[in-house]
GROMACS .gro file of C-alpha atoms in nm:
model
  429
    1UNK     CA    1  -6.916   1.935   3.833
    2UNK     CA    2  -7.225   1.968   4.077
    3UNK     CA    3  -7.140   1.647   4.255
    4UNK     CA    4  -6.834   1.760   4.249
    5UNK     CA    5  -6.872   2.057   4.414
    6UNK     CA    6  -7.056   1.915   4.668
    7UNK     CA    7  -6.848   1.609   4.754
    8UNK     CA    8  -6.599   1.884   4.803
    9UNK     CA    9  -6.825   2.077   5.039
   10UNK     CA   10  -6.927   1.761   5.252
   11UNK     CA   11  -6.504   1.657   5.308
   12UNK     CA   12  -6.495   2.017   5.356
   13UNK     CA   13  -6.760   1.949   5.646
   14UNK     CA   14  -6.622   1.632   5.793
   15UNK     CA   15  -6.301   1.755   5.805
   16UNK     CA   16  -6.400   2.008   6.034
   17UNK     CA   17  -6.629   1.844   6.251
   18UNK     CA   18  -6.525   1.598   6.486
   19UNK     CA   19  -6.585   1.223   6.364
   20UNK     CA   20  -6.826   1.132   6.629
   21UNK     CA   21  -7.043   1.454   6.556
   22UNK     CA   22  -7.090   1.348   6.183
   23UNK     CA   23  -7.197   0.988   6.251
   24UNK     CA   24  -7.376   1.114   6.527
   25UNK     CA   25  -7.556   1.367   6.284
   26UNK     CA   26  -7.570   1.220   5.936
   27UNK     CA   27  -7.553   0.823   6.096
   28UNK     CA   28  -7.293   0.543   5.929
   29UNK     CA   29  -7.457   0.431   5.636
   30UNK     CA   30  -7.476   0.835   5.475
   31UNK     CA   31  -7.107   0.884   5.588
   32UNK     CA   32  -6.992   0.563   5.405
   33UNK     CA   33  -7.165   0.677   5.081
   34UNK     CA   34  -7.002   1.021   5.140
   35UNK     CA   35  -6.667   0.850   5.133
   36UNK     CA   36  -6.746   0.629   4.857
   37UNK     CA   37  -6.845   0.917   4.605
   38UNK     CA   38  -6.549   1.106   4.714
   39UNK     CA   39  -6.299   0.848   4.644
   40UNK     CA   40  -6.481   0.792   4.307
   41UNK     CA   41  -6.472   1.170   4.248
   42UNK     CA   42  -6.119   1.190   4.283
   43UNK     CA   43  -6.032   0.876   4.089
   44UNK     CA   44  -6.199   1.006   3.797
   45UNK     CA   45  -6.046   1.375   3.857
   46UNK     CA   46  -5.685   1.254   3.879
   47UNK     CA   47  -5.793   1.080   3.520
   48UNK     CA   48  -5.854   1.382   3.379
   49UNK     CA   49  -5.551   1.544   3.503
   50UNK     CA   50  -5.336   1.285   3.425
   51UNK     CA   51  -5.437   1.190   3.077
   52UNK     CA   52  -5.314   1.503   2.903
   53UNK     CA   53  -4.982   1.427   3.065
   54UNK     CA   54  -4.989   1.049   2.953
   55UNK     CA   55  -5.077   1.205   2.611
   56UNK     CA   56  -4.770   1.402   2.550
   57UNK     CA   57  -4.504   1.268   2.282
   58UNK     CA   58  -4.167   1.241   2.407
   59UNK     CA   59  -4.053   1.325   2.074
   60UNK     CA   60  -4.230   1.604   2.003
   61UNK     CA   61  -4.354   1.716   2.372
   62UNK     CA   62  -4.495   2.083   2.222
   63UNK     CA   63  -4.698   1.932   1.982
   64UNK     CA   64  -4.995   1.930   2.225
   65UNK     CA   65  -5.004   2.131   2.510
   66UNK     CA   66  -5.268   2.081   2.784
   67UNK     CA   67  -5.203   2.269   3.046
   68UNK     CA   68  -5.001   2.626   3.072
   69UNK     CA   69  -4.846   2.511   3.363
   70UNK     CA   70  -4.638   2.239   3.259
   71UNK     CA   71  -4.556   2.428   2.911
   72UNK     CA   72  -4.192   2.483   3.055
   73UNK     CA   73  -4.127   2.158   3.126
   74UNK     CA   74  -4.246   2.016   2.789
   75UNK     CA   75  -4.008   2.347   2.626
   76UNK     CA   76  -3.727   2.178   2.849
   77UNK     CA   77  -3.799   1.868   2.706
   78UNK     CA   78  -3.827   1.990   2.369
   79UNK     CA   79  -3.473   2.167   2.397
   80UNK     CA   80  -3.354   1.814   2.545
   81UNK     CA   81  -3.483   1.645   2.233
   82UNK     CA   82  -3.314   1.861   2.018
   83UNK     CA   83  -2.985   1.816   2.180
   84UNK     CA   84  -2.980   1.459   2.189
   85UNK     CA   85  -3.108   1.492   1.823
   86UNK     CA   86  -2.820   1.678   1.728
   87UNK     CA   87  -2.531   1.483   1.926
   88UNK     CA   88  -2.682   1.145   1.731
   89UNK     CA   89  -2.688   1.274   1.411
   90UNK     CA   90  -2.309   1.452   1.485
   91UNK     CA   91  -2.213   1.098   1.633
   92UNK     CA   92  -2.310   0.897   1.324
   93UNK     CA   93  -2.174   1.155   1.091
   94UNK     CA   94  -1.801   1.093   1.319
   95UNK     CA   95  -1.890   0.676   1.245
   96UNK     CA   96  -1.959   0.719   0.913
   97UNK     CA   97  -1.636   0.964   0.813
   98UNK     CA   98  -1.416   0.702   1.088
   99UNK     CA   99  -1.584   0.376   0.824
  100UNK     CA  100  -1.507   0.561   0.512
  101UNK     CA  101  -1.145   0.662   0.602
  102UNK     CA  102  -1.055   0.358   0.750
  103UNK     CA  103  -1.254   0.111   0.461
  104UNK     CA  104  -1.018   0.341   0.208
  105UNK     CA  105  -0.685   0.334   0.408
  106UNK     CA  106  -0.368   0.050   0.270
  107UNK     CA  107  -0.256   0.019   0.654
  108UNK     CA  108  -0.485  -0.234   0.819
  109UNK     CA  109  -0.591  -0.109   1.163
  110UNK     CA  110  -0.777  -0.317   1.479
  111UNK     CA  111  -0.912  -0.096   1.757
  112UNK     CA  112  -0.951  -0.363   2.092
  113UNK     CA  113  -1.056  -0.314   2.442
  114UNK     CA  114  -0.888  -0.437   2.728
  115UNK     CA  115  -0.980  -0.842   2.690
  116UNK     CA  116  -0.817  -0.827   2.343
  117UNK     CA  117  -1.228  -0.775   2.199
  118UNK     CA  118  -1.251  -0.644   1.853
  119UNK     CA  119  -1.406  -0.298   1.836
  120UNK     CA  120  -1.325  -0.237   1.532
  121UNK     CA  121  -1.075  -0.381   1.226
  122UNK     CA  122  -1.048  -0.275   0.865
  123UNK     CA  123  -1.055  -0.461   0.548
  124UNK     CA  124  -0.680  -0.414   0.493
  125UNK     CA  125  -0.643  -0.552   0.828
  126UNK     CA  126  -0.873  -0.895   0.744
  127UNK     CA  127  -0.661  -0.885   0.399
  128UNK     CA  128  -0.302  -0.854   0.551
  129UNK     CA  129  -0.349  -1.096   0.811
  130UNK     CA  130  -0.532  -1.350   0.571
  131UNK     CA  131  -0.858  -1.320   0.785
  132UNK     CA  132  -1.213  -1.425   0.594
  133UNK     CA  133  -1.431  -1.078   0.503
  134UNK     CA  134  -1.695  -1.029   0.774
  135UNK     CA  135  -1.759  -0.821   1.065
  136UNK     CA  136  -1.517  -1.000   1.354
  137UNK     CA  137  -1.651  -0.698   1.611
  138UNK     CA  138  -1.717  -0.827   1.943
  139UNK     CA  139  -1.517  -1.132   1.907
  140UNK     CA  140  -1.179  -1.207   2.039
  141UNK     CA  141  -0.844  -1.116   1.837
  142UNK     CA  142  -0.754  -1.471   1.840
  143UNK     CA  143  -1.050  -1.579   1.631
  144UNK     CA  144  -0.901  -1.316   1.348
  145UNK     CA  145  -0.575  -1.449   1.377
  146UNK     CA  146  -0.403  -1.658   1.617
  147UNK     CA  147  -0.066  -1.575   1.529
  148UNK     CA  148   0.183  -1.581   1.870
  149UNK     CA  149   0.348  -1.297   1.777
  150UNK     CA  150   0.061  -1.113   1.691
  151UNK     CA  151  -0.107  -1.206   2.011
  152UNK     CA  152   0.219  -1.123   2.220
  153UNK     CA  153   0.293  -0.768   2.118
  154UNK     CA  154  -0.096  -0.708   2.184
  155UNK     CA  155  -0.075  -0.824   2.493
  156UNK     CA  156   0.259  -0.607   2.547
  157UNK     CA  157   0.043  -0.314   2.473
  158UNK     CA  158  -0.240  -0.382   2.707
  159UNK     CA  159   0.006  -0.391   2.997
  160UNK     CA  160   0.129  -0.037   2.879
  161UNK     CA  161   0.422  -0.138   2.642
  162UNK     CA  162   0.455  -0.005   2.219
  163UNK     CA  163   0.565  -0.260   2.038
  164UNK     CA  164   0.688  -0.277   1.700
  165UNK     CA  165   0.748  -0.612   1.519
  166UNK     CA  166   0.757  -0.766   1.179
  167UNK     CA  167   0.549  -1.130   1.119
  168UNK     CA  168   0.538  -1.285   0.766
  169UNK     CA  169   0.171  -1.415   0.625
  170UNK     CA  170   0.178  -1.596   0.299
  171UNK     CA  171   0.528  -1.499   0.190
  172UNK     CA  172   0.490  -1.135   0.274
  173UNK     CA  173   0.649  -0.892   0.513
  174UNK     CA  174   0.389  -0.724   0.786
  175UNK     CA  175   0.488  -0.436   1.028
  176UNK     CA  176   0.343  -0.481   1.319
  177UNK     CA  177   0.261  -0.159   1.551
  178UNK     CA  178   0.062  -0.186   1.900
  179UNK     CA  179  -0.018   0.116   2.145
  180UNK     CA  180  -0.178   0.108   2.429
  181UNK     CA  181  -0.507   0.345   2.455
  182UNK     CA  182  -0.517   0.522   2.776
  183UNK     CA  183  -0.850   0.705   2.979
  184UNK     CA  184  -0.673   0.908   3.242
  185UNK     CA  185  -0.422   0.677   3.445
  186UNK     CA  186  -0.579   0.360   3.345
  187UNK     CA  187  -0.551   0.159   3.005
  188UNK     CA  188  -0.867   0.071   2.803
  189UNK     CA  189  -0.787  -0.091   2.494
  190UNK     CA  190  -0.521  -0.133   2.233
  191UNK     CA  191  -0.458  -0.004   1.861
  192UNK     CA  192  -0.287  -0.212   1.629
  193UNK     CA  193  -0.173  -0.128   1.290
  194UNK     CA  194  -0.030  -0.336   1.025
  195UNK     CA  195   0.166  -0.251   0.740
  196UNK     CA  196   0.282  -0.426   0.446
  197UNK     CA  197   0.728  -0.381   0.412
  198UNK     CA  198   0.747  -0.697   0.173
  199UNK     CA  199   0.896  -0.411  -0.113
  200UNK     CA  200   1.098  -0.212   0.132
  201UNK     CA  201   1.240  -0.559   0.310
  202UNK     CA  202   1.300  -0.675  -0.118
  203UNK     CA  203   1.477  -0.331  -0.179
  204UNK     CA  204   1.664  -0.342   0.122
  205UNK     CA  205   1.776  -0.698   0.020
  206UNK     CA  206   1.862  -0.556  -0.314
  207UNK     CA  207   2.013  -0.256  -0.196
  208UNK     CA  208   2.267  -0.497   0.032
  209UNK     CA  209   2.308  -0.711  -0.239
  210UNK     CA  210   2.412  -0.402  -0.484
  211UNK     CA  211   2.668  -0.272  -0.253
  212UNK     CA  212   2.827  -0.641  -0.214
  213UNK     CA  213   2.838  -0.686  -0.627
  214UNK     CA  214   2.943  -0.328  -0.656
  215UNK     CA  215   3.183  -0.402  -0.396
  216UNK     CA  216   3.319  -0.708  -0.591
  217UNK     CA  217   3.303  -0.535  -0.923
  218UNK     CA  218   3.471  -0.236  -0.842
  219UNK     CA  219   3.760  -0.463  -0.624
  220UNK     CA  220   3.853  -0.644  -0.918
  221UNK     CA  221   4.003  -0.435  -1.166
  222UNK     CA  222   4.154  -0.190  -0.914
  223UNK     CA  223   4.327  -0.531  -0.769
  224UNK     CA  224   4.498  -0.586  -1.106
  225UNK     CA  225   4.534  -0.218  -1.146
  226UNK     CA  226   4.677  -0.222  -0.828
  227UNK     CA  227   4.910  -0.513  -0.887
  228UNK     CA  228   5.079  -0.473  -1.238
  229UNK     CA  229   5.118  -0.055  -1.103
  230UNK     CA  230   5.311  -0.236  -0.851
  231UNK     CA  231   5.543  -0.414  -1.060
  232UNK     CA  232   5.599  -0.120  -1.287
  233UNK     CA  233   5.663   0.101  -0.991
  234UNK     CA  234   5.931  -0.207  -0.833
  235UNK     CA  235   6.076  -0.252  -1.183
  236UNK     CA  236   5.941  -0.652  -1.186
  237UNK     CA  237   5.860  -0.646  -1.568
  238UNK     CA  238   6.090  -0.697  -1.780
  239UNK     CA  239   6.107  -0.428  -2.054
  240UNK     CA  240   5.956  -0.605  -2.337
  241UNK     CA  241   5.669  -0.645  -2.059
  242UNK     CA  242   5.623  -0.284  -1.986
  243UNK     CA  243   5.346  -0.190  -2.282
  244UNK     CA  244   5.167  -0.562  -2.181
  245UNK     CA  245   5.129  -0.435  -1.868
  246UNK     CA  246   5.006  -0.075  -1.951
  247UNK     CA  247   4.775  -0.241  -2.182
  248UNK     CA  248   4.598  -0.439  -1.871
  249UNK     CA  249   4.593  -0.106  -1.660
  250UNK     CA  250   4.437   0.063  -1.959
  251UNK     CA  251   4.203  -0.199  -1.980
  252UNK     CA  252   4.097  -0.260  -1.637
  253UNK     CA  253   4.048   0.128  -1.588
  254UNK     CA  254   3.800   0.117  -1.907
  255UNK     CA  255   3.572  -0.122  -1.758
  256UNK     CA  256   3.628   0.042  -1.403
  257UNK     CA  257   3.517   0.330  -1.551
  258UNK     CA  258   3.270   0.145  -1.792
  259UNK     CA  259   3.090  -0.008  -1.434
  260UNK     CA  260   3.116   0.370  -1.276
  261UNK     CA  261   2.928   0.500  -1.584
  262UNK     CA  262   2.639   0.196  -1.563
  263UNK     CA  263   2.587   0.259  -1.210
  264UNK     CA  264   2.506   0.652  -1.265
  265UNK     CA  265   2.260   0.577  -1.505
  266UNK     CA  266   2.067   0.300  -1.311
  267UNK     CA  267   2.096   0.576  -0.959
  268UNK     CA  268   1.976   0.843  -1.248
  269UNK     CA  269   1.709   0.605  -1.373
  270UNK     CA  270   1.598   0.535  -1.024
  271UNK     CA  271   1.587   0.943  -0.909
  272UNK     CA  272   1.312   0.961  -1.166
  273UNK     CA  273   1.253   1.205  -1.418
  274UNK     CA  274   1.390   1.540  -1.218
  275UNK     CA  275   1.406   1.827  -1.480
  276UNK     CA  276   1.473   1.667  -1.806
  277UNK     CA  277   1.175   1.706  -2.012
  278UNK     CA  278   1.031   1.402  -2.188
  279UNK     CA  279   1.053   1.462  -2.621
  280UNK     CA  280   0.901   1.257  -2.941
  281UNK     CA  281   1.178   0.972  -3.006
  282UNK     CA  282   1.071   0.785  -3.313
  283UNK     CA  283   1.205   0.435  -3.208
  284UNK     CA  284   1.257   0.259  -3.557
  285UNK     CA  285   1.510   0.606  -3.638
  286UNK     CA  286   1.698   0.525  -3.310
  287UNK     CA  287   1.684   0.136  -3.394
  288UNK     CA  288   1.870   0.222  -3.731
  289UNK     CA  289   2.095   0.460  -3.545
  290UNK     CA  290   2.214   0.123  -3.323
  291UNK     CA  291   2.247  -0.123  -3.597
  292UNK     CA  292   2.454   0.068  -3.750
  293UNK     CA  293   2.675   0.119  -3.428
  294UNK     CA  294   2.685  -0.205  -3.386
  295UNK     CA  295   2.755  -0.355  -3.750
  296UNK     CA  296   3.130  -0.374  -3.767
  297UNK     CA  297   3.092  -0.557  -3.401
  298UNK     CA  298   2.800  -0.824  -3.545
  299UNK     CA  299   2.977  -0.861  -3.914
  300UNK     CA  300   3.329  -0.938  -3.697
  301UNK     CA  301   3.103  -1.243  -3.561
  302UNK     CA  302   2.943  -1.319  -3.883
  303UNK     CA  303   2.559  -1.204  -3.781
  304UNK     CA  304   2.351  -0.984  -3.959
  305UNK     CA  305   2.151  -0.718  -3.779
  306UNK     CA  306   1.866  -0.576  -3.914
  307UNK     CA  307   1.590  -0.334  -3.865
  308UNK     CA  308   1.223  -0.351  -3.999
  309UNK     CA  309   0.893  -0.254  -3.907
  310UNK     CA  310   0.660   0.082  -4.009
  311UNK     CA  311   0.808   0.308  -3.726
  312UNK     CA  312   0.644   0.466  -3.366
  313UNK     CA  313   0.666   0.782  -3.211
  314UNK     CA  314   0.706   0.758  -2.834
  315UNK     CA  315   0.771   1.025  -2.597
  316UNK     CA  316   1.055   1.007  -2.352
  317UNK     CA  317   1.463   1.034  -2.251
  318UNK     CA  318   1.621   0.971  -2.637
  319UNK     CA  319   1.924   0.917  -2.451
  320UNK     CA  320   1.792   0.671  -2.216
  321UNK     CA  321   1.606   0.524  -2.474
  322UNK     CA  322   1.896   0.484  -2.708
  323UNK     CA  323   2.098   0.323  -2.435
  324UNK     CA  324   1.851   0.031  -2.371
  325UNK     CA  325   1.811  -0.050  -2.702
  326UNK     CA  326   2.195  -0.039  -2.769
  327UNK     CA  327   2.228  -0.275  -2.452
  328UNK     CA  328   1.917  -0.522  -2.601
  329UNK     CA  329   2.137  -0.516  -2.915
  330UNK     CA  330   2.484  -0.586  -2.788
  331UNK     CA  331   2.385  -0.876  -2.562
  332UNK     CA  332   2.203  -1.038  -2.859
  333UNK     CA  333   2.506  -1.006  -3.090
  334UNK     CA  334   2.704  -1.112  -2.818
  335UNK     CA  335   2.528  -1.416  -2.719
  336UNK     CA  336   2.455  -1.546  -3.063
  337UNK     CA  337   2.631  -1.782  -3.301
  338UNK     CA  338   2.821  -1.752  -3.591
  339UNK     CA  339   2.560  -1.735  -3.881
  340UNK     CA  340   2.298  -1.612  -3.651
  341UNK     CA  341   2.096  -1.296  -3.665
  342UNK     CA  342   2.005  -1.012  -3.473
  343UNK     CA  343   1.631  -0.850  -3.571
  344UNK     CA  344   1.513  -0.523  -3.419
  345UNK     CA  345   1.151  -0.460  -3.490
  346UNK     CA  346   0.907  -0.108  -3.440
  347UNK     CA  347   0.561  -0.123  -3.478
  348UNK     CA  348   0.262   0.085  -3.380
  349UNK     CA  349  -0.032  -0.088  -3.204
  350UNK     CA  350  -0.381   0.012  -3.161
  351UNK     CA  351  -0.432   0.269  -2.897
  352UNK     CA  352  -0.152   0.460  -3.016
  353UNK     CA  353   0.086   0.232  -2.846
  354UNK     CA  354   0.420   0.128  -3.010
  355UNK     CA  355   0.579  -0.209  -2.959
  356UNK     CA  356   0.963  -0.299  -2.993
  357UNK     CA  357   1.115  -0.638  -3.029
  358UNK     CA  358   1.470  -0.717  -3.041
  359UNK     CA  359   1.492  -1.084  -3.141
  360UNK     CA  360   1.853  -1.344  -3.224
  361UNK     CA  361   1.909  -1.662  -3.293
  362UNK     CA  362   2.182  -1.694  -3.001
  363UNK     CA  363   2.223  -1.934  -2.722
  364UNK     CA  364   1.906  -1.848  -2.531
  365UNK     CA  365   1.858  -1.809  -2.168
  366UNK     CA  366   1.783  -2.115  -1.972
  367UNK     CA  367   1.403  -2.101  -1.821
  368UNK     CA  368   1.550  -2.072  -1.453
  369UNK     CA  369   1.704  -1.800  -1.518
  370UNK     CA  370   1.466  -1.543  -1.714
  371UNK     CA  371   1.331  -1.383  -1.394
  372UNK     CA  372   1.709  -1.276  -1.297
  373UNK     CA  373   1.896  -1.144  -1.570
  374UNK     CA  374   1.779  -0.861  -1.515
  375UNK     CA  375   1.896  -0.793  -1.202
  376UNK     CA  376   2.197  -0.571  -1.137
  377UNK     CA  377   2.543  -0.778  -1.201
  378UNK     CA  378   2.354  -1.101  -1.268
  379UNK     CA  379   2.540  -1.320  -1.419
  380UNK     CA  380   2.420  -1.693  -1.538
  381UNK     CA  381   2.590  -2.040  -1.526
  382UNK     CA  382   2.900  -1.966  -1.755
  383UNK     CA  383   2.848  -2.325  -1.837
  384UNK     CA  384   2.589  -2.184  -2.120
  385UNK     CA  385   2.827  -1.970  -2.262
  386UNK     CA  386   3.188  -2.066  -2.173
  387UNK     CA  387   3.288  -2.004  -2.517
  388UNK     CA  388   3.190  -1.649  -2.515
  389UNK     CA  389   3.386  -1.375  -2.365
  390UNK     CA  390   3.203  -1.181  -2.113
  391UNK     CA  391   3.346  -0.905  -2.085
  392UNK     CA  392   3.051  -0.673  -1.934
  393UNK     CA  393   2.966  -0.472  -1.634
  394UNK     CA  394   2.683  -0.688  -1.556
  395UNK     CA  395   2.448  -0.376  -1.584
  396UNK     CA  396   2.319  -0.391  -1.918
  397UNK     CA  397   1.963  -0.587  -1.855
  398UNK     CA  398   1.915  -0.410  -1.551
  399UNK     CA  399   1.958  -0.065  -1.701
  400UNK     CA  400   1.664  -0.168  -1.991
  401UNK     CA  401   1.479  -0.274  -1.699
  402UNK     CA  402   1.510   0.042  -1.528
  403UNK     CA  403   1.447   0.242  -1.865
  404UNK     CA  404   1.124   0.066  -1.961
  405UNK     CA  405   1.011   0.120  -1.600
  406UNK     CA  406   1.155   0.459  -1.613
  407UNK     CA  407   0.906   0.497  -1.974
  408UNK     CA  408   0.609   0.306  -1.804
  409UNK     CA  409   0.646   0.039  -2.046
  410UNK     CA  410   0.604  -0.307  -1.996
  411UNK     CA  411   0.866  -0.543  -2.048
  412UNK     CA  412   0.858  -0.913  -2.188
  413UNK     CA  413   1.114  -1.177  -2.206
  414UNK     CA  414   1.066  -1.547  -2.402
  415UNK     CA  415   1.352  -1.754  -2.482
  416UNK     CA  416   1.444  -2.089  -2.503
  417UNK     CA  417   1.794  -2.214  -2.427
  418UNK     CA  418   2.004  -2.271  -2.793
  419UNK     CA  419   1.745  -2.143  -2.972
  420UNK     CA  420   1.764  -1.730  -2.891
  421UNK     CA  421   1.564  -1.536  -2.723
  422UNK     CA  422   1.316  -1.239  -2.747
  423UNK     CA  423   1.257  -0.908  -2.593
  424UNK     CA  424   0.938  -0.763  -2.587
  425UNK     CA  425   0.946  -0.372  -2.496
  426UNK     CA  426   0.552  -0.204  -2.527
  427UNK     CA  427   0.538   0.178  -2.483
  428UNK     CA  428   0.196   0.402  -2.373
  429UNK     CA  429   0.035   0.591  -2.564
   0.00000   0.00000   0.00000
């Protein structure tokens, strides 16, 4: 610190003094050493007041502190640290619940900037749109899927349009929605999201094609109500005609009404449960209950009905649950042969499941047709059974269906055309 001191004192001098007066006094060579030392002397000062700045953690800037004076700066820092700190860990946190909630959602969803550049898509997305699993961020749409329409409604959104539009992939129905995302007056990016309407485009199929058959089904016996009215109102019949006639009205309004009835169940069935409260049905009582309805019908058509198994206990609508098995029973007396049998069966399965099988030796149902006869007013070729009369609302299948649904239990068909069929009905526990 000597040296120093008095390389401090000799600038001190020379600053003072004129230039020619200290070369004049001390001569060149002592005035170049001056200047030497002093630039050494303040090299190796600024060292030491730099290092304990270069020695500071930007991290953790209080950790050492060299000097008081720059202690506010480093407490600035500090505070800055802690900010940024907190916004990351805040930021993740927001990525992490944005993964999780999209990961977990059944609606795909693609987040894209302005060039159509994947931000950010879902698995439900990659799964609708019959993409390969991987991370597609950063790449183009295109390169997830190519589809035009796909690509066409995105584009519609970048250029400030929503668009709504549905594409089919594989066989299935996809609702395409695109909106544009917006910063201030100018538009960033785009967010598309996909969902899957193949059951809502089937039930409003069905639903159309239930109004037609009810339509049809409903048209037909009020036409022939309608038209022998009409001759008993003009006095067309002839007298001995008169009771005939009443006879076909009285008919026609049975099954009008019999098709009215079917129809309330199935819209009852398909309400759900509402406030009817679900009781212990043992299913081989109700199975005897049936068979004995139906007896006088099966022994008109020579075939025995029967009932055997050790019983189950299921809980559920013993109305709705009489109904199905009543409708299982009717079609397999009426569909069977002279000779034939009809053999309702209740048995208990592990897991205190119960299983029901209502099995004939009728004229079977032809392999095409096992996946629709259960649908409402199905009706097969009549070429199978052109020597039976048919005489139903068309409802019967469909309402079991809707009962066993209704029950949560799982329903089984085998059959093999003129060799009967069987109907598999497995109840919960």
């Amino acid at each position: 610190m000597g040296i120093l001191a008095l390389g401090t004192a000799l600038l001190a001098v020379a600053g003072a003094m004129a230039a020619e007066h200290v070369i004049a006094i001390l001569g060149i060579p002592f005035v170049i050493i001056i200047m030497l030392l002093t630039v050494l002397l303040s090299l190796r000062l600024t060292d030491r007041l730099v290092e304990p700045l270069n020695d500071i953690e930007p991290e953790t800037p209080l950790k050492n502190v060299a000097f008081e004076e720059i202690a506010p700066l480093l407490f600035k820092l500090h505070q800055q640290n802690e900010i940024m700190r907190y916004n990351t860990e805040l930021l993740a946190k927001r990525q992490d619940e944005f993964k999780v909630i999209t990961e977990n959602m059944t609606e795909g969803l693609i987040l894209m900037d302005g060039d159509m550049t994947i931000l950010s898509a879902n698995p439900s997305a990659l799964r609708q749109l019959r993409a390969k699993p991987g991370d597609y961020s950063g790449m183009n749409l295109s390169a997830l899927n190519d589809s035009a329409p796909l690509l066409e409604i995105v584009r519609s959104a970048l250029g400030g349009t929503h668009r709504d539009r549905v594409i089919t992939v594989s066989e299935r129905n996809y609702q395409l929605l695109a909106s544009p995302v917006r910063f201030g007056e100018y538009i960033v990016g785009c967010a598309l999201l996909t969902l899957d309407v193949t059951e809502k485009h089937a039930a409003e199929k069905l639903r159309q094609e239930f109004s037609a058959n009810v339509s049809h089904e409903l048209k037909t016996p009020l036409t022939s109500i309608s038209g022998y009215a009409e001759m008993l109102t003009m006095d067309m019949a002839e007298p001995q005609d008169v009771p005939v006639f009443a006879g076909k009205i009285l008919d026609e309004a049975h099954h009008l009404l019999e098709v009215i009835n079917d129809i309330i169940k199935i819209s009852r069935l398909d309400e759900g449960r509402g406030e009817e409260e679900f009781l212990p049905v043992d299913l081989l009582d109700l199975a005897r209950a049936v068979a004995e309805r139906l007896r006088d019908t099966a022994e008109l058509r020579d075939i025995t009905i029967s009932v055997a198994g050790q019983g189950g206990v299921v809980m559920g609508l013993e109305p709705f649950l009489r109904e199905m098995v009543f409708n299982l029973c009717d079609n397999a007396v009426k569909y069977n042969r002279p000779g034939g049998f009809v053999l309702i069966t209740v048995n208990p399965m592990e897991d205190d499941r119960v299983r029901l099988i209502v099995e004939d030796s009728g004229i079977g149902i032809p392999a095409a047709e096992q996946e629709r006869v259960f649908e409402r007013f199905y009706r097969g070729d009549k070429s199978h059974y052109r020597d039976i009369d048919d005489t139903g609302t068309g409802l019967g299948l469909a309402i079991v269906k809707h009962v066993a649904r209704f029950h949560q239990a799982t329903l089984q068909v085998t059959s093999e055309q003129g060799r009967g069929s069987r109907f598999e009905i497995i109840f919960k526990a």
